[in-house]
Coordinates of C-alpha atoms and ligand atoms in Angstrom, one line a residue:
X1 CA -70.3 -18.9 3.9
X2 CA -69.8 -20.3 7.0
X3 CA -67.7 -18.3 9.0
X4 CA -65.8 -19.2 12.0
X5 CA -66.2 -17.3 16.1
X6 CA -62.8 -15.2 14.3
X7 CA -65.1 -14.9 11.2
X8 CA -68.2 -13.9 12.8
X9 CA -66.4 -11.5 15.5
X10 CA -64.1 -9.6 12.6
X11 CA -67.1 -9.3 10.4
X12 CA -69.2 -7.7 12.4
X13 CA -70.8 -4.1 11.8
X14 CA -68.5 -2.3 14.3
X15 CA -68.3 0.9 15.2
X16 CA -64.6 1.4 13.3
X17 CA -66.1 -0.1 10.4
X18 CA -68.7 2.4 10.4
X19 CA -66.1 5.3 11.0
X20 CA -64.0 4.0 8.3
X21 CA -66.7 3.4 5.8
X22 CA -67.9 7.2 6.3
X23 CA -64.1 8.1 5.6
X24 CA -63.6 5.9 2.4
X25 CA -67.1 7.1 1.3
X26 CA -66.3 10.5 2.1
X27 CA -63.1 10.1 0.0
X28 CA -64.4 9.4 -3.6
X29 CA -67.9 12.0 -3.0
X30 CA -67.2 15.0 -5.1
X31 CA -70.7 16.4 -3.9
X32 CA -71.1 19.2 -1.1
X33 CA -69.9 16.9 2.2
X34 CA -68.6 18.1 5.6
X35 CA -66.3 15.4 7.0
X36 CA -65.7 16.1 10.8
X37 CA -65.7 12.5 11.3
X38 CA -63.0 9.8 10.6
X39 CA -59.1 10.8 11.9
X40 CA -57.7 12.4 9.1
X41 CA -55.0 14.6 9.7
X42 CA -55.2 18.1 8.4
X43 CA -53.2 18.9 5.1
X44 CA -50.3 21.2 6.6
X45 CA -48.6 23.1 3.6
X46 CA -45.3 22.7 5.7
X47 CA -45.5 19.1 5.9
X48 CA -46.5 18.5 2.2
X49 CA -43.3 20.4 1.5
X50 CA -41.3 18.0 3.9
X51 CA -42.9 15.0 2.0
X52 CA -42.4 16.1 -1.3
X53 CA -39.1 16.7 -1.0
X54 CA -38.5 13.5 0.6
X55 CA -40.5 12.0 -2.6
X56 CA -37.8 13.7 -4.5
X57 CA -34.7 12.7 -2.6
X58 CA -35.8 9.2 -3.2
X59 CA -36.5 8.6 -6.6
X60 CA -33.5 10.8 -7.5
X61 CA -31.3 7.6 -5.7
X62 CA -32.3 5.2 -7.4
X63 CA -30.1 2.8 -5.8
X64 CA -31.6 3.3 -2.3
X65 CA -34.9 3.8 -3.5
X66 CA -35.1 0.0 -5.0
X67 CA -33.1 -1.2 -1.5
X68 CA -35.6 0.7 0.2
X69 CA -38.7 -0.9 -1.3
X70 CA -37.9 -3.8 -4.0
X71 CA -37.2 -6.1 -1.8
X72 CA -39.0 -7.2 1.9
X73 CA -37.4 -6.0 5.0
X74 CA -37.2 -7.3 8.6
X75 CA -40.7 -7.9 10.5
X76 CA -39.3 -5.5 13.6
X77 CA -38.9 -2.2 11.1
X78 CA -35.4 -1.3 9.4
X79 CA -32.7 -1.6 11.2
X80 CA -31.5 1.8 9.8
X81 CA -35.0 3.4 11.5
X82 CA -35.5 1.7 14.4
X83 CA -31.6 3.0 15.7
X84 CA -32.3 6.4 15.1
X85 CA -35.1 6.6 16.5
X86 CA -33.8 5.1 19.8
X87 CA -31.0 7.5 19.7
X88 CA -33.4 10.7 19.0
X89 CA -35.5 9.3 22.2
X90 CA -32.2 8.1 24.4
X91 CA -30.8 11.6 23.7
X92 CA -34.0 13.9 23.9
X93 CA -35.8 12.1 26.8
X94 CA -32.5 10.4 28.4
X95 CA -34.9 7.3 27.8
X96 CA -32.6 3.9 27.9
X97 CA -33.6 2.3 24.5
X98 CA -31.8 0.7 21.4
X99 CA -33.0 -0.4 18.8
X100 CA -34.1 -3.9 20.3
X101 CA -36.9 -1.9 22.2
X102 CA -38.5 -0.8 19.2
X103 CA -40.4 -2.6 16.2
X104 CA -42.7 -1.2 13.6
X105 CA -45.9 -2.6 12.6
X106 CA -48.3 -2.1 9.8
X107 CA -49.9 1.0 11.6
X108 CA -50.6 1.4 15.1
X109 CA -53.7 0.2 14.6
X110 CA -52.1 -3.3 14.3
X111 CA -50.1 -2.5 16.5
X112 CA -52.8 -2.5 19.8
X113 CA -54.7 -5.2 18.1
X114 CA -51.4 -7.6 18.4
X115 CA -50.6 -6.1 21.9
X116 CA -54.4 -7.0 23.1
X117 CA -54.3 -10.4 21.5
X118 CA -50.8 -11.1 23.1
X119 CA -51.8 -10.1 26.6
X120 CA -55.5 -10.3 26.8
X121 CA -57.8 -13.3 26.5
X122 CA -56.9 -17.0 27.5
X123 CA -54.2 -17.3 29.5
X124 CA -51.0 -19.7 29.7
X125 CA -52.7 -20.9 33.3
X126 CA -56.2 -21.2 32.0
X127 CA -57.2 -18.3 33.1
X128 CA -58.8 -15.2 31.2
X129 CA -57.0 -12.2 31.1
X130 CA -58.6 -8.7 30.2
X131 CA -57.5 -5.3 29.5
X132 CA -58.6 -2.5 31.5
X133 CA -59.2 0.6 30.1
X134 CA -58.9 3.7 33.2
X135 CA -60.3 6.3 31.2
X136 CA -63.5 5.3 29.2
X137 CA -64.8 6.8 26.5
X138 CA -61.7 5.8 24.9
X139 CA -60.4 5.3 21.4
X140 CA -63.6 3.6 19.4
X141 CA -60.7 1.2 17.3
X142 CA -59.7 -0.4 20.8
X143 CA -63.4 -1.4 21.1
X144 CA -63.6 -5.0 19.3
X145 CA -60.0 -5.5 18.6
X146 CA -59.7 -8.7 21.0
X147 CA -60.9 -11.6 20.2
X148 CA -63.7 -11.3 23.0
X149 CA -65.6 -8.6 23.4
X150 CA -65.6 -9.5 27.4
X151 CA -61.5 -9.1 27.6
X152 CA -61.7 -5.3 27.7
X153 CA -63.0 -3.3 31.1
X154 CA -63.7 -0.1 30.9
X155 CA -64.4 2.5 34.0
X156 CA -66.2 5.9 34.0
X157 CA -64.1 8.8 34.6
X158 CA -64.8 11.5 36.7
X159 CA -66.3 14.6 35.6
X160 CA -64.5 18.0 36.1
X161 CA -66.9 21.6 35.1
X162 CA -63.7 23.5 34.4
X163 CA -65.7 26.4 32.8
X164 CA -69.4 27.5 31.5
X165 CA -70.0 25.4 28.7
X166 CA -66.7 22.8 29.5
X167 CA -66.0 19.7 31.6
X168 CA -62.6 17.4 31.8
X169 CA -62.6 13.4 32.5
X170 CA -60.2 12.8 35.1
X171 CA -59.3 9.0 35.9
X172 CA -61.4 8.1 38.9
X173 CA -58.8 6.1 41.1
X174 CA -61.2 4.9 44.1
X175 CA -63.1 3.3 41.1
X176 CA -60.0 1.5 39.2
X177 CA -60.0 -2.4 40.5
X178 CA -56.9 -3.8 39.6
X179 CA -58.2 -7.5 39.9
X180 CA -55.8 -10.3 38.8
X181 CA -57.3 -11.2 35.6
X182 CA -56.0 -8.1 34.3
X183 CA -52.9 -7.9 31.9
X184 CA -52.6 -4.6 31.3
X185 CA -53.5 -0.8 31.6
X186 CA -54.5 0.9 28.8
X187 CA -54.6 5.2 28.0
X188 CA -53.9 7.1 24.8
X189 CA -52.4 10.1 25.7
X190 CA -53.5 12.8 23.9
X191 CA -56.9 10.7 24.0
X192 CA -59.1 9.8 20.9
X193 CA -62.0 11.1 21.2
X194 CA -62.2 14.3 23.5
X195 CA -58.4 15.9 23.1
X196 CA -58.1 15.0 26.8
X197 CA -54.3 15.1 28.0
X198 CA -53.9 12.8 31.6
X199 CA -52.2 14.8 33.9
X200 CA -48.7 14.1 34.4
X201 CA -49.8 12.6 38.1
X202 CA -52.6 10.4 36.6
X203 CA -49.5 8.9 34.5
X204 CA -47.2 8.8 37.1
X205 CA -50.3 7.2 39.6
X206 CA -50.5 4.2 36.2
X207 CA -47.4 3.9 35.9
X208 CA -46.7 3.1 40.1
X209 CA -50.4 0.9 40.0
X210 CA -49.2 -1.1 37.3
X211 CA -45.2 -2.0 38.4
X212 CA -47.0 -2.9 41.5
X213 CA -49.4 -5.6 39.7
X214 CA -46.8 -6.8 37.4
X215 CA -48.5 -5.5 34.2
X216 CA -47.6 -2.9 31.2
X217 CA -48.6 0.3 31.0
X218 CA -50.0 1.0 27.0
X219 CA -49.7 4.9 26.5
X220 CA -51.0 5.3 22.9
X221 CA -48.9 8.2 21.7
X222 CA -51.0 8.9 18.2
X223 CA -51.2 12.1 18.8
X224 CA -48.4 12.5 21.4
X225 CA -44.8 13.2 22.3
X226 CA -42.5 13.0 21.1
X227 CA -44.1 13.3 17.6
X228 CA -46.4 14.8 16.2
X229 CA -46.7 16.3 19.7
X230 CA -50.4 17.8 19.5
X231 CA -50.2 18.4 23.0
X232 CA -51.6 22.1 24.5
X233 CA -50.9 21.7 27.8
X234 CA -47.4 21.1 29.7
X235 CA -46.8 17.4 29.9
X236 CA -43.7 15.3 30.6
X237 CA -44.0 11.8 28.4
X238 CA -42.8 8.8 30.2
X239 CA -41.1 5.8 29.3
X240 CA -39.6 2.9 31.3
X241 CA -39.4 -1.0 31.2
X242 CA -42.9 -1.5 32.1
X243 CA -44.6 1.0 29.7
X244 CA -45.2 0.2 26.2
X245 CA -45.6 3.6 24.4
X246 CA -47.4 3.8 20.6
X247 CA -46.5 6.2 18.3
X248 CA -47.9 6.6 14.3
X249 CA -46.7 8.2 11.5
X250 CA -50.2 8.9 10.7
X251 CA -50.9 12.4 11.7
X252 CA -47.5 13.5 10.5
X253 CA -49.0 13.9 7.3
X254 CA -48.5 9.8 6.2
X255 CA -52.1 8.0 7.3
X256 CA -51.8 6.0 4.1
X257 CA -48.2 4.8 4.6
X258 CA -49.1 2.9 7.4
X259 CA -46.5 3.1 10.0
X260 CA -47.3 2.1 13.8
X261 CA -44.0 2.2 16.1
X262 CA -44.2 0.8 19.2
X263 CA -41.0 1.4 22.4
X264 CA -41.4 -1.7 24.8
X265 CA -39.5 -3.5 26.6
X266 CA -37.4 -6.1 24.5
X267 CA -39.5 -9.2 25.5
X268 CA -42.6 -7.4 23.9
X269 CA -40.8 -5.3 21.0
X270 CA -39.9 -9.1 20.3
X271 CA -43.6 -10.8 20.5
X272 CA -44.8 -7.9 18.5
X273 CA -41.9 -8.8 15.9
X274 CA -42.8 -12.5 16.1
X275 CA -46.6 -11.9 15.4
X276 CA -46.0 -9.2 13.0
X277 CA -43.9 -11.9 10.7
X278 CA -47.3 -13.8 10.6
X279 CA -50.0 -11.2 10.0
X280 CA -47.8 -9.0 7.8
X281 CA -44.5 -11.0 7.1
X282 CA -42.3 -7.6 7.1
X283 CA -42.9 -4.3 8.1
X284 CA -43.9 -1.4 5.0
X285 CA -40.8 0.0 4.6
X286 CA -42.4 3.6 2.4
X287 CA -43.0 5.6 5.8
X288 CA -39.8 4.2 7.4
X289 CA -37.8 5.7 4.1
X290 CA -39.8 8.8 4.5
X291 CA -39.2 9.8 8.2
X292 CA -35.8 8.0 8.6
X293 CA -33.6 11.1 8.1
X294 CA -36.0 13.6 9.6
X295 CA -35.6 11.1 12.4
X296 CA -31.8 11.1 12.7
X297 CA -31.7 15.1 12.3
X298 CA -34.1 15.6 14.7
X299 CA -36.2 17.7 12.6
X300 CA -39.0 15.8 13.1
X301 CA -39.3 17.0 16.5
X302 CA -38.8 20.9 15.5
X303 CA -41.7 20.1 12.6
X304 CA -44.1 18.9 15.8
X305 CA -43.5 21.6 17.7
X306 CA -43.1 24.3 15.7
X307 CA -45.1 23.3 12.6
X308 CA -48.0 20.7 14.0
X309 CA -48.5 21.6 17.2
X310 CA -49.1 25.7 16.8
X311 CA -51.3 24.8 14.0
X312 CA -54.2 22.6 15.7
X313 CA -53.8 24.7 18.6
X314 CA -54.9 27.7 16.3
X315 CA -57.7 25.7 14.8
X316 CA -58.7 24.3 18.0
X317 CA -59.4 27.9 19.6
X318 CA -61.2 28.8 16.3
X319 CA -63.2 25.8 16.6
X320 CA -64.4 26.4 19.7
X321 CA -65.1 29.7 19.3
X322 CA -67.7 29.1 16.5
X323 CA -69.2 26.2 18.9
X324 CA -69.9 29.4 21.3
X325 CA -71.5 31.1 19.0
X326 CA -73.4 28.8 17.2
X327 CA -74.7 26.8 20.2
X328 CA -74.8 29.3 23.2
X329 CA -78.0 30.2 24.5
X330 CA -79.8 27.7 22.2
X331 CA -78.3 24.3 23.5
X332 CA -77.4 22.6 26.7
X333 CA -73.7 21.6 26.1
X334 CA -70.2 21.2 27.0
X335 CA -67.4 20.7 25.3
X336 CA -64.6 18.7 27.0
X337 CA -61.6 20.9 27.3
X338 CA -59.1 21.0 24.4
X339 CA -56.1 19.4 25.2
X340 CA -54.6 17.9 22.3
X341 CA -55.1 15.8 19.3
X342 CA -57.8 17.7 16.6
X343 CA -61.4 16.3 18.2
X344 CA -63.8 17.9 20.2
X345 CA -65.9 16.1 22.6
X346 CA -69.5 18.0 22.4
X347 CA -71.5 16.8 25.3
X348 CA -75.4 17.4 24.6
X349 CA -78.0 17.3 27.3
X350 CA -81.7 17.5 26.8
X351 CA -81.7 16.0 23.1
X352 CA -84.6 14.6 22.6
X353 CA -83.0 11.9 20.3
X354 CA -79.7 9.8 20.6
X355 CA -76.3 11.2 19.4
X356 CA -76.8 8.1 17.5
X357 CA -79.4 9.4 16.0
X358 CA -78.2 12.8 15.4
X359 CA -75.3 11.2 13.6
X360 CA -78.0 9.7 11.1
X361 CA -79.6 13.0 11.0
X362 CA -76.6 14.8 10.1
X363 CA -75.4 12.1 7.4
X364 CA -78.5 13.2 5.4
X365 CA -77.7 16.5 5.7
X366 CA -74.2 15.3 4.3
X367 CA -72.8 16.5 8.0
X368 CA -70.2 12.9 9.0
X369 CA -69.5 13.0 12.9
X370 CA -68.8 10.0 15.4
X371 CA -71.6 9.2 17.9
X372 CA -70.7 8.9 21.5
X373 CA -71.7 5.5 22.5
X374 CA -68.8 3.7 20.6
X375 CA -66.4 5.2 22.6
X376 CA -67.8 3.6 26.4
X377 CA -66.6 -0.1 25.9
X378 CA -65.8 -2.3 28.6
X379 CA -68.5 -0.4 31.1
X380 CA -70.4 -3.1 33.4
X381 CA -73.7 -1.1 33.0
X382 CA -74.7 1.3 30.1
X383 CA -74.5 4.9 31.0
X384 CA -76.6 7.8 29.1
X385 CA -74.0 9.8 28.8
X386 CA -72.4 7.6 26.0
X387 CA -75.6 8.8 24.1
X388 CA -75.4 12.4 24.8
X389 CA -72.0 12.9 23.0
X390 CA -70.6 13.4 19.5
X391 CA -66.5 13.4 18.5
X392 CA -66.0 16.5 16.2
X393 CA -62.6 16.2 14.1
X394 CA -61.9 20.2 12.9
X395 CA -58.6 19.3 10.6
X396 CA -60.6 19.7 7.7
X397 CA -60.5 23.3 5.8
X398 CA -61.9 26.3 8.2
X399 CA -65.0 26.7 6.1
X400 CA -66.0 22.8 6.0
X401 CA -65.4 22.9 9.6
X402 CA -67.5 26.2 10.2
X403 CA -70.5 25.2 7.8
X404 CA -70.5 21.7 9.3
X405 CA -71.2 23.0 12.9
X406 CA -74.2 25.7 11.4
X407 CA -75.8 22.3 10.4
X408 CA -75.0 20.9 13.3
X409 CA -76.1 23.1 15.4
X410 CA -79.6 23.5 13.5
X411 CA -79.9 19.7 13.5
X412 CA -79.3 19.6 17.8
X413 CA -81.6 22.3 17.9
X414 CA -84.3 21.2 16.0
X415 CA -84.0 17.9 18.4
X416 CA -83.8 19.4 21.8
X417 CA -86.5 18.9 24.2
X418 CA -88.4 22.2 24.7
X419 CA -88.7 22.1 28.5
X420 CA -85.3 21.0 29.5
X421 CA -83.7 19.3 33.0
X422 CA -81.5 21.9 35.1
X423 CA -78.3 19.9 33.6
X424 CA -74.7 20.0 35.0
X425 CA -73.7 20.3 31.2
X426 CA -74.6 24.0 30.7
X427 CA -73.1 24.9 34.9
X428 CA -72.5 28.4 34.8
X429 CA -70.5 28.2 38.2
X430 CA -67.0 26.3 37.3
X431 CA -66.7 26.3 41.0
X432 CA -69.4 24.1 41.5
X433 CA -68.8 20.8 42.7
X434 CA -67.8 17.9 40.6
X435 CA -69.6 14.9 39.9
X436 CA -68.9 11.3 38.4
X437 CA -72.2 10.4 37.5
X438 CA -73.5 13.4 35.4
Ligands
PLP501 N1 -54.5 5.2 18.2 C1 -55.4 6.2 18.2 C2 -55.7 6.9 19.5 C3 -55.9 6.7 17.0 O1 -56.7 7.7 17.0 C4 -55.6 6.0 15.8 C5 -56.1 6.5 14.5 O2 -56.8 7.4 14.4 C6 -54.7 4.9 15.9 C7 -54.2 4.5 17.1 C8 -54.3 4.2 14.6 O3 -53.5 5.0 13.9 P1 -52.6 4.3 12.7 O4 -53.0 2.9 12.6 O5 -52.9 5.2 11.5 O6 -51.2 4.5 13.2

């Protein structure tokens, strides 16, 4: 086969591929298996009931089941969904929306990938355009979504020791260069991979950088506000003309209904609509039918807060807790504070091997985890930290989670290097100064 630059660039074996292949794989293995990688959502008995019922609703109404989904819908979502929605966030967040500011997309996934491909790349004057992402490590699907891997820039955060045995990225502003080849800002809010949450001032800092260059503001809600609002700390979410804000039903409890949502302004809610109708041709209307009247009751913000939220908060604590004790006094680690969404962000120092390799290690040992270095994209040099960490997902069940960091923890200790580095990873002063290059 001879495969076109598209061919050869969406063929490649990426690091989402990878993630994704472990996940499918993971799926169909009956065997003894520990999945902490992938993004599955936990399996909340609350939400299953939510669902079901919704299951039930529908196929007892026949009528509105087959308009529902026997025939396509629009390519910008149904109109029905897309107006309550921009009532529930005009009402709850005083946010100025209709319907026109909204369109759905075959998962948010899609979603970024058409947003990148709109704005970055090869521009109307001849010019390229890139993405810049303020925060990296950031969301490994981001990483070879454009069409050219040079399109996305990335810059390193810098590094806050909140604790013994914790750090927090913080955007390093002196370092963001807002050149003009870029066309847009890029965050996801809670972020994928280390559960950080940007400070309400690091948003409001975006939000004022990018009005004054003239380009959007992506906040990838995934995990966010308004829903499913896995958010631990207190944080204000932000909307305006110039932001364009993703949202999923994905870790609701509907991954496999494939429903991305993105609030723009109504010039891009309409490109996103307009390339939508030729990569997809309508929007999957299943999710849509599912949410749509948890949507107009608002319930689907009472289920985030008090049904999602108080849930990975619990198993977040829990999680760390075992990390403690599995790995204290026997590894050089930190774990980036837990924030939000259901990963943690294990930073090892003094491995003797990759997190790359680790990952490999572990897979044997039927142990799935995401290696570090996928997550730095965009970064003008390579930077050794991308290879000293590992993203952790604990939504699975409590004892997969806890029997998955034992082997974990035997693996990294079996591979650390027996006359370690004084490393800023294990600080036992919280106090001490902070660093950006670890
Ligand atoms: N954005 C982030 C930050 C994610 O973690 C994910 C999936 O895990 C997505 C977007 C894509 O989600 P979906 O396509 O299921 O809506």
């Amino acid at each position: 086969m001879q495969l076109s630059d598209f061919g050869k660039k969406y063929t490649a074996r990426t690091g989402i591929l990878e993630l994704i292949d472990d996940l499918g794989k993971a799926a169909v293995n009956t065997g003894e298996q520990y999945m902490l990688g992938g993004g599955n959502p936990a399996v909340l008995p609350a939400m299953s009931e939510v669902w079901k019922r919704r299951l039930t609703e529908l196929s007892a109404d026949i009528e509105a089941f087959e308009a529902g989904l026997s025939r396509y819908h629009s390519h910008t979502g149904r109109p029905a969904f897309v107006n309550a929605l921009a009532s529930l966030l005009r009402e709850n967040f005083g946010w100025p929306i209709t319907g026109k500011n909204i369109v759905v997309t075959n998962g948010s996934q899609t979603a970024f990938y058409l947003l990148f491909n709109l704005l970055a790349g090869e521009a109307e004057d001849g010019g390229r355009r890139r993405v810049l992402f303020p925060l990296v490590p950031e969301y490994i699907g981001y990483a070879d979504q454009p069409r050219s891997a040079g399109d996305l820039v990335g810059v390193r955060p810098h590094i806050e020791r909140t604790a013994p045995h914790r750090h927090k990225y913080h955007i390093d502003f002196d370092a963001l260069e807002l050149t003009d080849d870029i066309a847009a800002i890029c965050v996801s809010r809670p972020t994928n991979p280390t559960g950080n949450v940007l400070t309400n001032e690091e948003i409001a800092k975006l939000d004022t950088i990018a009005q004054a260059h003239g380009v959007p503001l992506l906040i990838d809600g995934a995990y966010g506000m308004p829903f499913p609002n896995i958010v631990f700390p207190e944080a204000v979410p932000l909307w305006n003309e110039n932001i364009v804000l993703g949202l999923s039903l994905s870790k609701l409890g509907l991954p496999s209904a494939r429903t991305g949502i993105i609030v723009a302004s109504e010039e891009i809610a309409e490109a996103v609509g307009s390339a939508n109708a030729i990569t997809s041709l309508a929007t999957g209307t299943f999710g849509q039918l599912m949410a749509e009247p948890l949507i107009q009751s608002g319930e689907i913000l009472r289920l985030s807060n008090d049904e999602i939220r108080p849930f990975y908060l619990e198993k977040s604590r829990r999680t760390l807790e075992w990390i403690d004790e599995l790995f204290a006094d026997q590894l050089d680690y930190s774990v980036h504070e837990s924030e939000g969404a259901f990963f943690l962000w294990v930073w090892f120092r003094n491995l003797s091997i990759t997190t790359y390799e680790l990952y490999v290690r572990l897979k044997e040992r039927n142990v799935i985890v995401v290696p570090g270095t996928y997550f730095f994209f965009g970064l003008d040099e390579p930077w050794e930290h991308a290879d000293e960490c590992i993203r952790i997902n604990y939504a699975m069940p409590d004892n997969e989670v806890r029997r998955g960091l034992e082997i974990i923890a035997e693996e990294a200790i079996g591979a650390a290097v027996s006359d370690p580095t004084p490393s800023p990873a294990t600080a036992s002063n919280p106090d001490a100064e902070s660093e950006r290059r670890p």
